[in-house]
Amino acid sequence: MTIRYIHEPTDLQCGQAVLAMVLGKTAEEIADYLSNDRETTLAEMKRTFTEHGVKISDKRIAVQDKQELPPLCLLSLETPRCWHWSLYCDGTFYDPEHGVMNDFPVCNRKYYWELSVLSDSSACRKSIFRQAVRLRETHADEERVTVGVQKYGR
């Protein structure tokens, strides 16, 4: 898999940057998709990967050395500043804060979830992304109509 490195747009968007690198999007597109431009939760990461054809393992696994990592995985790192999302792919670390690296950035505890791209077709991922965005927009429109009816009796 080819990864295009994306630096996090803000100190709080490491999750959006990791999702964008794996899904071939921009961090801004991911922030819009999530309706979240701040810290991402594990639930948001898992849901977004799954909705875009990327399988994420259920099990969080502690790791000490990069030789223990699978070919593609989401990393959760306890850095000196905070918990942080990062990405590992085929021997290279793509860290939204620290850049492209040969080893883990400085961190105390390290965990990973294995990722598997179910469809490597970019067109398929784009189609799934567009469908998911349309569903979210439709749901948001339905909520606005419901609120309008409740508020104004229409």
Short mmCIF file of N, CA and C in Angstrom, two decimals:
data_model
loop_
_atom_site.label_atom_id
_atom_site.label_comp_id
_atom_site.label_asym_id
_atom_site.label_seq_id
_atom_site.Cartn_x
_atom_site.Cartn_y
_atom_site.Cartn_z
N MET A 1 0.84 -1.17 0.00
CA MET A 1 0.00 0.00 0.00
C MET A 1 0.89 1.24 0.00
N THR A 2 0.54 2.22 -0.80
CA THR A 2 1.28 3.47 -0.85
C THR A 2 0.61 4.48 0.08
N ILE A 3 1.40 5.07 0.96
CA ILE A 3 0.89 6.07 1.91
C ILE A 3 1.46 7.43 1.51
N ARG A 4 0.59 8.42 1.42
CA ARG A 4 1.02 9.81 1.22
C ARG A 4 0.96 10.47 2.59
N TYR A 5 2.11 10.93 3.09
CA TYR A 5 2.18 11.49 4.43
C TYR A 5 1.35 12.77 4.54
N ILE A 6 0.61 12.88 5.66
CA ILE A 6 -0.17 14.08 5.98
C ILE A 6 0.18 14.51 7.39
N HIS A 7 0.64 15.75 7.51
CA HIS A 7 0.91 16.33 8.82
C HIS A 7 -0.42 16.79 9.41
N GLU A 8 -0.62 16.60 10.72
CA GLU A 8 -1.87 17.00 11.35
C GLU A 8 -2.05 18.51 11.22
N PRO A 9 -3.24 18.97 10.77
CA PRO A 9 -3.48 20.40 10.60
C PRO A 9 -3.43 21.18 11.92
N THR A 10 -3.84 20.53 13.01
CA THR A 10 -3.76 21.14 14.34
C THR A 10 -3.23 20.08 15.30
N ASP A 11 -2.87 20.50 16.51
CA ASP A 11 -2.35 19.56 17.52
C ASP A 11 -3.40 18.52 17.92
N LEU A 12 -4.65 18.73 17.57
CA LEU A 12 -5.72 17.83 18.00
C LEU A 12 -6.22 16.92 16.88
N GLN A 13 -5.57 16.95 15.72
CA GLN A 13 -6.11 16.21 14.58
C GLN A 13 -5.21 15.07 14.09
N CYS A 14 -4.53 14.39 15.03
CA CYS A 14 -3.72 13.25 14.61
C CYS A 14 -4.60 12.13 14.07
N GLY A 15 -5.76 11.92 14.67
CA GLY A 15 -6.67 10.87 14.20
C GLY A 15 -7.17 11.14 12.80
N GLN A 16 -7.57 12.38 12.53
CA GLN A 16 -8.04 12.74 11.19
C GLN A 16 -6.92 12.54 10.16
N ALA A 17 -5.69 12.90 10.54
CA ALA A 17 -4.56 12.73 9.63
C ALA A 17 -4.28 11.26 9.33
N VAL A 18 -4.34 10.41 10.35
CA VAL A 18 -4.11 8.97 10.14
C VAL A 18 -5.21 8.40 9.24
N LEU A 19 -6.45 8.71 9.54
CA LEU A 19 -7.56 8.24 8.69
C LEU A 19 -7.36 8.70 7.25
N ALA A 20 -6.99 9.97 7.07
CA ALA A 20 -6.79 10.52 5.73
C ALA A 20 -5.67 9.79 4.99
N MET A 21 -4.58 9.47 5.67
CA MET A 21 -3.46 8.77 5.01
C MET A 21 -3.90 7.40 4.51
N VAL A 22 -4.63 6.67 5.32
CA VAL A 22 -5.05 5.32 4.94
C VAL A 22 -6.13 5.37 3.86
N LEU A 23 -7.05 6.33 3.97
CA LEU A 23 -8.20 6.38 3.06
C LEU A 23 -7.97 7.22 1.81
N GLY A 24 -6.80 7.85 1.69
CA GLY A 24 -6.53 8.65 0.50
C GLY A 24 -7.34 9.93 0.46
N LYS A 25 -7.58 10.53 1.59
CA LYS A 25 -8.36 11.77 1.71
C LYS A 25 -7.48 12.86 2.29
N THR A 26 -8.06 14.03 2.53
CA THR A 26 -7.37 15.07 3.28
C THR A 26 -7.89 15.03 4.72
N ALA A 27 -7.12 15.58 5.63
CA ALA A 27 -7.56 15.64 7.03
C ALA A 27 -8.83 16.47 7.14
N GLU A 28 -8.96 17.50 6.32
CA GLU A 28 -10.16 18.34 6.34
C GLU A 28 -11.39 17.55 5.90
N GLU A 29 -11.25 16.71 4.88
CA GLU A 29 -12.37 15.87 4.44
C GLU A 29 -12.81 14.93 5.56
N ILE A 30 -11.83 14.36 6.26
CA ILE A 30 -12.14 13.46 7.36
C ILE A 30 -12.81 14.22 8.50
N ALA A 31 -12.31 15.41 8.84
CA ALA A 31 -12.92 16.21 9.90
C ALA A 31 -14.37 16.53 9.54
N ASP A 32 -14.63 16.87 8.28
CA ASP A 32 -16.01 17.13 7.83
C ASP A 32 -16.85 15.87 7.94
N TYR A 33 -16.29 14.76 7.49
CA TYR A 33 -17.02 13.48 7.53
C TYR A 33 -17.42 13.13 8.97
N LEU A 34 -16.49 13.34 9.90
CA LEU A 34 -16.74 13.01 11.31
C LEU A 34 -17.54 14.10 12.03
N SER A 35 -17.65 15.27 11.41
CA SER A 35 -18.19 16.45 12.10
C SER A 35 -17.40 16.67 13.39
N ASN A 36 -16.08 16.54 13.27
CA ASN A 36 -15.20 16.63 14.44
C ASN A 36 -13.83 17.13 14.00
N ASP A 37 -13.43 18.30 14.50
CA ASP A 37 -12.09 18.79 14.18
C ASP A 37 -11.19 18.80 15.41
N ARG A 38 -11.54 17.96 16.37
CA ARG A 38 -10.75 17.84 17.61
C ARG A 38 -10.29 16.40 17.77
N GLU A 39 -10.00 15.96 18.99
CA GLU A 39 -9.51 14.61 19.23
C GLU A 39 -10.53 13.57 18.74
N THR A 40 -10.01 12.48 18.17
CA THR A 40 -10.89 11.39 17.74
C THR A 40 -10.83 10.26 18.76
N THR A 41 -11.95 9.60 18.91
CA THR A 41 -12.03 8.45 19.82
C THR A 41 -11.71 7.17 19.05
N LEU A 42 -11.44 6.12 19.78
CA LEU A 42 -11.24 4.82 19.14
C LEU A 42 -12.50 4.42 18.37
N ALA A 43 -13.67 4.69 18.94
CA ALA A 43 -14.93 4.34 18.26
C ALA A 43 -15.03 5.06 16.91
N GLU A 44 -14.65 6.34 16.86
CA GLU A 44 -14.68 7.09 15.60
C GLU A 44 -13.68 6.51 14.60
N MET A 45 -12.51 6.16 15.08
CA MET A 45 -11.49 5.59 14.20
C MET A 45 -11.99 4.26 13.61
N LYS A 46 -12.50 3.39 14.48
CA LYS A 46 -12.98 2.08 14.02
C LYS A 46 -14.15 2.22 13.04
N ARG A 47 -15.11 3.07 13.37
CA ARG A 47 -16.29 3.27 12.52
C ARG A 47 -15.88 3.80 11.15
N THR A 48 -15.00 4.79 11.13
CA THR A 48 -14.60 5.40 9.86
C THR A 48 -13.82 4.41 9.00
N PHE A 49 -12.89 3.68 9.60
CA PHE A 49 -12.18 2.67 8.83
C PHE A 49 -13.17 1.66 8.25
N THR A 50 -14.05 1.14 9.07
CA THR A 50 -15.00 0.11 8.64
C THR A 50 -15.91 0.62 7.53
N GLU A 51 -16.42 1.84 7.68
CA GLU A 51 -17.32 2.42 6.68
C GLU A 51 -16.63 2.68 5.35
N HIS A 52 -15.30 2.66 5.35
CA HIS A 52 -14.55 2.92 4.13
C HIS A 52 -13.79 1.71 3.62
N GLY A 53 -14.20 0.52 4.04
CA GLY A 53 -13.63 -0.70 3.49
C GLY A 53 -12.28 -1.10 4.07
N VAL A 54 -11.98 -0.62 5.27
CA VAL A 54 -10.73 -1.01 5.93
C VAL A 54 -11.10 -1.77 7.20
N LYS A 55 -10.66 -3.02 7.27
CA LYS A 55 -10.94 -3.85 8.45
C LYS A 55 -9.93 -3.48 9.54
N ILE A 56 -10.44 -3.29 10.75
CA ILE A 56 -9.58 -3.01 11.90
C ILE A 56 -9.80 -4.11 12.92
N SER A 57 -8.72 -4.65 13.45
CA SER A 57 -8.85 -5.74 14.42
C SER A 57 -9.57 -5.25 15.67
N ASP A 58 -10.24 -6.16 16.34
CA ASP A 58 -10.95 -5.82 17.57
C ASP A 58 -10.00 -5.70 18.76
N LYS A 59 -8.86 -6.36 18.64
CA LYS A 59 -7.96 -6.49 19.78
C LYS A 59 -6.84 -5.45 19.75
N ARG A 60 -6.68 -4.73 20.85
CA ARG A 60 -5.55 -3.81 21.04
C ARG A 60 -4.38 -4.65 21.56
N ILE A 61 -3.23 -4.50 20.94
CA ILE A 61 -2.07 -5.32 21.31
C ILE A 61 -0.91 -4.41 21.71
N ALA A 62 -0.35 -4.68 22.88
CA ALA A 62 0.83 -3.93 23.34
C ALA A 62 2.04 -4.35 22.51
N VAL A 63 2.92 -3.40 22.26
CA VAL A 63 4.09 -3.66 21.44
C VAL A 63 5.29 -2.92 22.03
N GLN A 64 6.46 -3.51 21.88
CA GLN A 64 7.69 -2.87 22.34
C GLN A 64 8.64 -2.54 21.19
N ASP A 65 8.65 -3.39 20.16
CA ASP A 65 9.61 -3.27 19.08
C ASP A 65 8.90 -3.29 17.73
N LYS A 66 9.41 -2.55 16.77
CA LYS A 66 8.73 -2.46 15.47
C LYS A 66 8.68 -3.80 14.73
N GLN A 67 9.58 -4.73 15.06
CA GLN A 67 9.53 -6.05 14.41
C GLN A 67 8.27 -6.83 14.79
N GLU A 68 7.60 -6.42 15.85
CA GLU A 68 6.37 -7.09 16.29
C GLU A 68 5.14 -6.61 15.53
N LEU A 69 5.27 -5.55 14.73
CA LEU A 69 4.12 -4.94 14.07
C LEU A 69 3.72 -5.68 12.79
N PRO A 70 2.41 -5.74 12.50
CA PRO A 70 1.95 -6.28 11.22
C PRO A 70 2.23 -5.26 10.11
N PRO A 71 2.06 -5.63 8.85
CA PRO A 71 2.40 -4.72 7.75
C PRO A 71 1.68 -3.36 7.78
N LEU A 72 0.44 -3.34 8.25
CA LEU A 72 -0.32 -2.08 8.31
C LEU A 72 -1.07 -2.04 9.63
N CYS A 73 -0.88 -0.96 10.40
CA CYS A 73 -1.60 -0.87 11.66
C CYS A 73 -1.75 0.56 12.16
N LEU A 74 -2.81 0.75 12.92
CA LEU A 74 -3.08 1.98 13.64
C LEU A 74 -2.34 1.88 14.97
N LEU A 75 -1.62 2.95 15.32
CA LEU A 75 -0.87 2.96 16.57
C LEU A 75 -1.50 3.95 17.55
N SER A 76 -1.52 3.57 18.82
CA SER A 76 -1.89 4.46 19.91
C SER A 76 -0.67 4.57 20.80
N LEU A 77 -0.13 5.79 20.92
CA LEU A 77 1.14 5.99 21.61
C LEU A 77 0.98 6.96 22.76
N GLU A 78 1.56 6.61 23.90
CA GLU A 78 1.59 7.53 25.02
C GLU A 78 2.87 8.35 24.91
N THR A 79 2.76 9.52 24.30
CA THR A 79 3.92 10.39 24.13
C THR A 79 4.09 11.23 25.39
N PRO A 80 5.22 11.93 25.53
CA PRO A 80 5.41 12.76 26.73
C PRO A 80 4.30 13.81 26.93
N ARG A 81 3.67 14.23 25.83
CA ARG A 81 2.66 15.28 25.89
C ARG A 81 1.24 14.76 26.05
N CYS A 82 0.92 13.64 25.38
CA CYS A 82 -0.47 13.14 25.37
C CYS A 82 -0.53 11.77 24.69
N TRP A 83 -1.73 11.15 24.71
CA TRP A 83 -1.97 9.96 23.89
C TRP A 83 -2.12 10.45 22.46
N HIS A 84 -1.65 9.64 21.52
CA HIS A 84 -1.48 10.12 20.14
C HIS A 84 -1.71 8.98 19.15
N TRP A 85 -2.46 9.27 18.07
CA TRP A 85 -2.64 8.30 16.98
C TRP A 85 -1.49 8.43 15.99
N SER A 86 -1.04 7.29 15.48
CA SER A 86 0.00 7.27 14.46
C SER A 86 -0.26 6.08 13.53
N LEU A 87 0.56 5.93 12.50
CA LEU A 87 0.34 4.89 11.49
C LEU A 87 1.67 4.22 11.18
N TYR A 88 1.61 2.89 11.00
CA TYR A 88 2.76 2.11 10.56
C TYR A 88 2.37 1.36 9.30
N CYS A 89 3.24 1.42 8.29
CA CYS A 89 2.98 0.69 7.05
C CYS A 89 4.29 0.20 6.45
N ASP A 90 4.40 -1.11 6.33
CA ASP A 90 5.53 -1.75 5.64
C ASP A 90 6.90 -1.20 6.05
N GLY A 91 7.15 -1.14 7.35
CA GLY A 91 8.47 -0.76 7.84
C GLY A 91 8.68 0.73 8.09
N THR A 92 7.68 1.54 7.80
CA THR A 92 7.81 2.98 7.98
C THR A 92 6.71 3.50 8.89
N PHE A 93 7.08 4.43 9.75
CA PHE A 93 6.13 5.10 10.64
C PHE A 93 5.73 6.42 10.00
N TYR A 94 4.43 6.66 9.91
CA TYR A 94 3.88 7.90 9.39
C TYR A 94 3.19 8.59 10.56
N ASP A 95 3.94 9.46 11.22
CA ASP A 95 3.42 10.09 12.42
C ASP A 95 2.92 11.50 12.09
N PRO A 96 1.65 11.78 12.34
CA PRO A 96 1.07 13.07 11.96
C PRO A 96 1.75 14.28 12.61
N GLU A 97 2.42 14.06 13.73
CA GLU A 97 3.11 15.16 14.41
C GLU A 97 4.60 15.19 14.08
N HIS A 98 5.24 14.02 14.07
CA HIS A 98 6.70 13.96 14.00
C HIS A 98 7.25 13.67 12.61
N GLY A 99 6.40 13.31 11.65
CA GLY A 99 6.86 13.07 10.29
C GLY A 99 7.05 11.60 9.97
N VAL A 100 7.74 11.33 8.88
CA VAL A 100 8.02 9.97 8.42
C VAL A 100 9.29 9.51 9.12
N MET A 101 9.20 8.34 9.77
CA MET A 101 10.29 7.89 10.63
C MET A 101 10.58 6.40 10.41
N ASN A 102 11.75 5.98 10.87
CA ASN A 102 12.15 4.57 10.80
C ASN A 102 11.82 3.80 12.06
N ASP A 103 11.43 4.51 13.13
CA ASP A 103 11.10 3.85 14.39
C ASP A 103 10.04 4.68 15.12
N PHE A 104 9.54 4.13 16.21
CA PHE A 104 8.54 4.83 17.00
C PHE A 104 9.06 6.20 17.43
N PRO A 105 8.17 7.22 17.50
CA PRO A 105 8.58 8.45 18.17
C PRO A 105 8.74 8.17 19.66
N VAL A 106 9.32 9.08 20.40
CA VAL A 106 9.50 8.89 21.84
C VAL A 106 8.14 8.69 22.49
N CYS A 107 7.98 7.55 23.18
CA CYS A 107 6.71 7.26 23.85
C CYS A 107 6.94 6.19 24.92
N ASN A 108 6.06 6.20 25.92
CA ASN A 108 6.16 5.23 27.00
C ASN A 108 5.46 3.92 26.63
N ARG A 109 4.14 3.99 26.48
CA ARG A 109 3.38 2.79 26.13
C ARG A 109 2.96 2.85 24.68
N LYS A 110 2.92 1.68 24.01
CA LYS A 110 2.61 1.59 22.59
C LYS A 110 1.63 0.44 22.37
N TYR A 111 0.60 0.71 21.59
CA TYR A 111 -0.39 -0.31 21.25
C TYR A 111 -0.69 -0.22 19.76
N TYR A 112 -1.20 -1.33 19.21
CA TYR A 112 -1.63 -1.28 17.81
C TYR A 112 -2.89 -2.09 17.58
N TRP A 113 -3.58 -1.74 16.48
CA TRP A 113 -4.69 -2.50 15.92
C TRP A 113 -4.32 -2.75 14.47
N GLU A 114 -4.35 -4.01 14.06
CA GLU A 114 -4.02 -4.34 12.67
C GLU A 114 -5.09 -3.82 11.73
N LEU A 115 -4.66 -3.31 10.57
CA LEU A 115 -5.57 -2.82 9.53
C LEU A 115 -5.42 -3.69 8.29
N SER A 116 -6.53 -3.93 7.60
CA SER A 116 -6.52 -4.65 6.32
C SER A 116 -7.43 -3.91 5.36
N VAL A 117 -6.87 -3.51 4.23
CA VAL A 117 -7.68 -2.82 3.23
C VAL A 117 -8.44 -3.89 2.47
N LEU A 118 -9.77 -3.86 2.59
CA LEU A 118 -10.60 -4.90 1.97
C LEU A 118 -10.69 -4.72 0.47
N SER A 119 -10.69 -3.48 0.01
CA SER A 119 -10.70 -3.20 -1.42
C SER A 119 -9.65 -2.14 -1.68
N ASP A 120 -8.64 -2.49 -2.47
CA ASP A 120 -7.59 -1.52 -2.76
C ASP A 120 -7.98 -0.61 -3.91
N SER A 121 -9.21 -0.73 -4.36
CA SER A 121 -9.67 0.11 -5.46
C SER A 121 -9.99 1.51 -4.97
N SER A 122 -9.25 2.49 -5.45
CA SER A 122 -9.48 3.88 -5.07
C SER A 122 -10.88 4.32 -5.46
N ALA A 123 -11.34 3.90 -6.62
CA ALA A 123 -12.68 4.28 -7.07
C ALA A 123 -13.74 3.73 -6.13
N CYS A 124 -13.52 2.50 -5.66
CA CYS A 124 -14.47 1.89 -4.72
C CYS A 124 -14.49 2.66 -3.41
N ARG A 125 -13.31 3.03 -2.88
CA ARG A 125 -13.25 3.79 -1.63
C ARG A 125 -13.92 5.15 -1.79
N LYS A 126 -13.70 5.82 -2.94
CA LYS A 126 -14.31 7.12 -3.18
C LYS A 126 -15.83 6.99 -3.23
N SER A 127 -16.33 5.93 -3.88
CA SER A 127 -17.76 5.72 -3.96
C SER A 127 -18.36 5.48 -2.59
N ILE A 128 -17.72 4.65 -1.79
CA ILE A 128 -18.20 4.38 -0.43
C ILE A 128 -18.19 5.66 0.39
N PHE A 129 -17.14 6.46 0.25
CA PHE A 129 -17.03 7.73 0.99
C PHE A 129 -18.18 8.65 0.61
N ARG A 130 -18.44 8.79 -0.70
CA ARG A 130 -19.53 9.67 -1.15
C ARG A 130 -20.88 9.18 -0.62
N GLN A 131 -21.11 7.87 -0.65
CA GLN A 131 -22.37 7.32 -0.15
C GLN A 131 -22.52 7.60 1.34
N ALA A 132 -21.46 7.42 2.10
CA ALA A 132 -21.52 7.67 3.55
C ALA A 132 -21.78 9.14 3.84
N VAL A 133 -21.15 10.04 3.08
CA VAL A 133 -21.39 11.48 3.28
C VAL A 133 -22.84 11.82 2.96
N ARG A 134 -23.37 11.26 1.86
CA ARG A 134 -24.79 11.51 1.51
C ARG A 134 -25.72 11.02 2.61
N LEU A 135 -25.45 9.84 3.17
CA LEU A 135 -26.28 9.32 4.25
C LEU A 135 -26.24 10.25 5.46
N ARG A 136 -25.06 10.75 5.80
CA ARG A 136 -24.93 11.67 6.93
C ARG A 136 -25.69 12.96 6.66
N GLU A 137 -25.59 13.49 5.41
CA GLU A 137 -26.29 14.73 5.06
C GLU A 137 -27.80 14.51 5.12
N THR A 138 -28.27 13.36 4.61
CA THR A 138 -29.70 13.05 4.66
C THR A 138 -30.17 12.97 6.09
N HIS A 139 -29.39 12.30 6.94
CA HIS A 139 -29.75 12.17 8.35
C HIS A 139 -29.79 13.55 9.01
N ALA A 140 -28.83 14.42 8.70
CA ALA A 140 -28.81 15.77 9.27
C ALA A 140 -30.02 16.57 8.80
N ASP A 141 -30.41 16.43 7.51
CA ASP A 141 -31.59 17.11 7.00
C ASP A 141 -32.84 16.63 7.72
N GLU A 142 -32.95 15.31 7.94
CA GLU A 142 -34.10 14.76 8.64
C GLU A 142 -34.18 15.28 10.07
N GLU A 143 -33.04 15.41 10.74
CA GLU A 143 -33.01 15.95 12.10
C GLU A 143 -33.48 17.40 12.12
N ARG A 144 -33.05 18.21 11.11
CA ARG A 144 -33.47 19.61 11.05
C ARG A 144 -34.97 19.71 10.85
N VAL A 145 -35.53 18.86 9.98
CA VAL A 145 -36.97 18.86 9.74
C VAL A 145 -37.71 18.47 11.02
N THR A 146 -37.23 17.44 11.70
CA THR A 146 -37.86 17.00 12.95
C THR A 146 -37.83 18.10 13.99
N VAL A 147 -36.69 18.77 14.14
CA VAL A 147 -36.57 19.86 15.11
C VAL A 147 -37.52 20.98 14.72
N GLY A 148 -37.61 21.30 13.42
CA GLY A 148 -38.53 22.35 12.96
C GLY A 148 -39.97 22.02 13.29
N VAL A 149 -40.36 20.76 13.07
CA VAL A 149 -41.73 20.33 13.37
C VAL A 149 -41.98 20.42 14.87
N GLN A 150 -41.05 19.96 15.66
CA GLN A 150 -41.22 20.01 17.11
C GLN A 150 -41.26 21.44 17.63
N LYS A 151 -40.42 22.30 17.06
CA LYS A 151 -40.29 23.67 17.54
C LYS A 151 -41.44 24.55 17.05
N TYR A 152 -41.81 24.40 15.78
CA TYR A 152 -42.78 25.29 15.16
C TYR A 152 -44.11 24.64 14.82
N GLY A 153 -44.23 23.35 15.05
CA GLY A 153 -45.48 22.64 14.80
C GLY A 153 -45.83 22.50 13.33
N ARG A 154 -44.84 22.46 12.47
CA ARG A 154 -45.09 22.31 11.02
C ARG A 154 -44.97 20.89 10.59
#
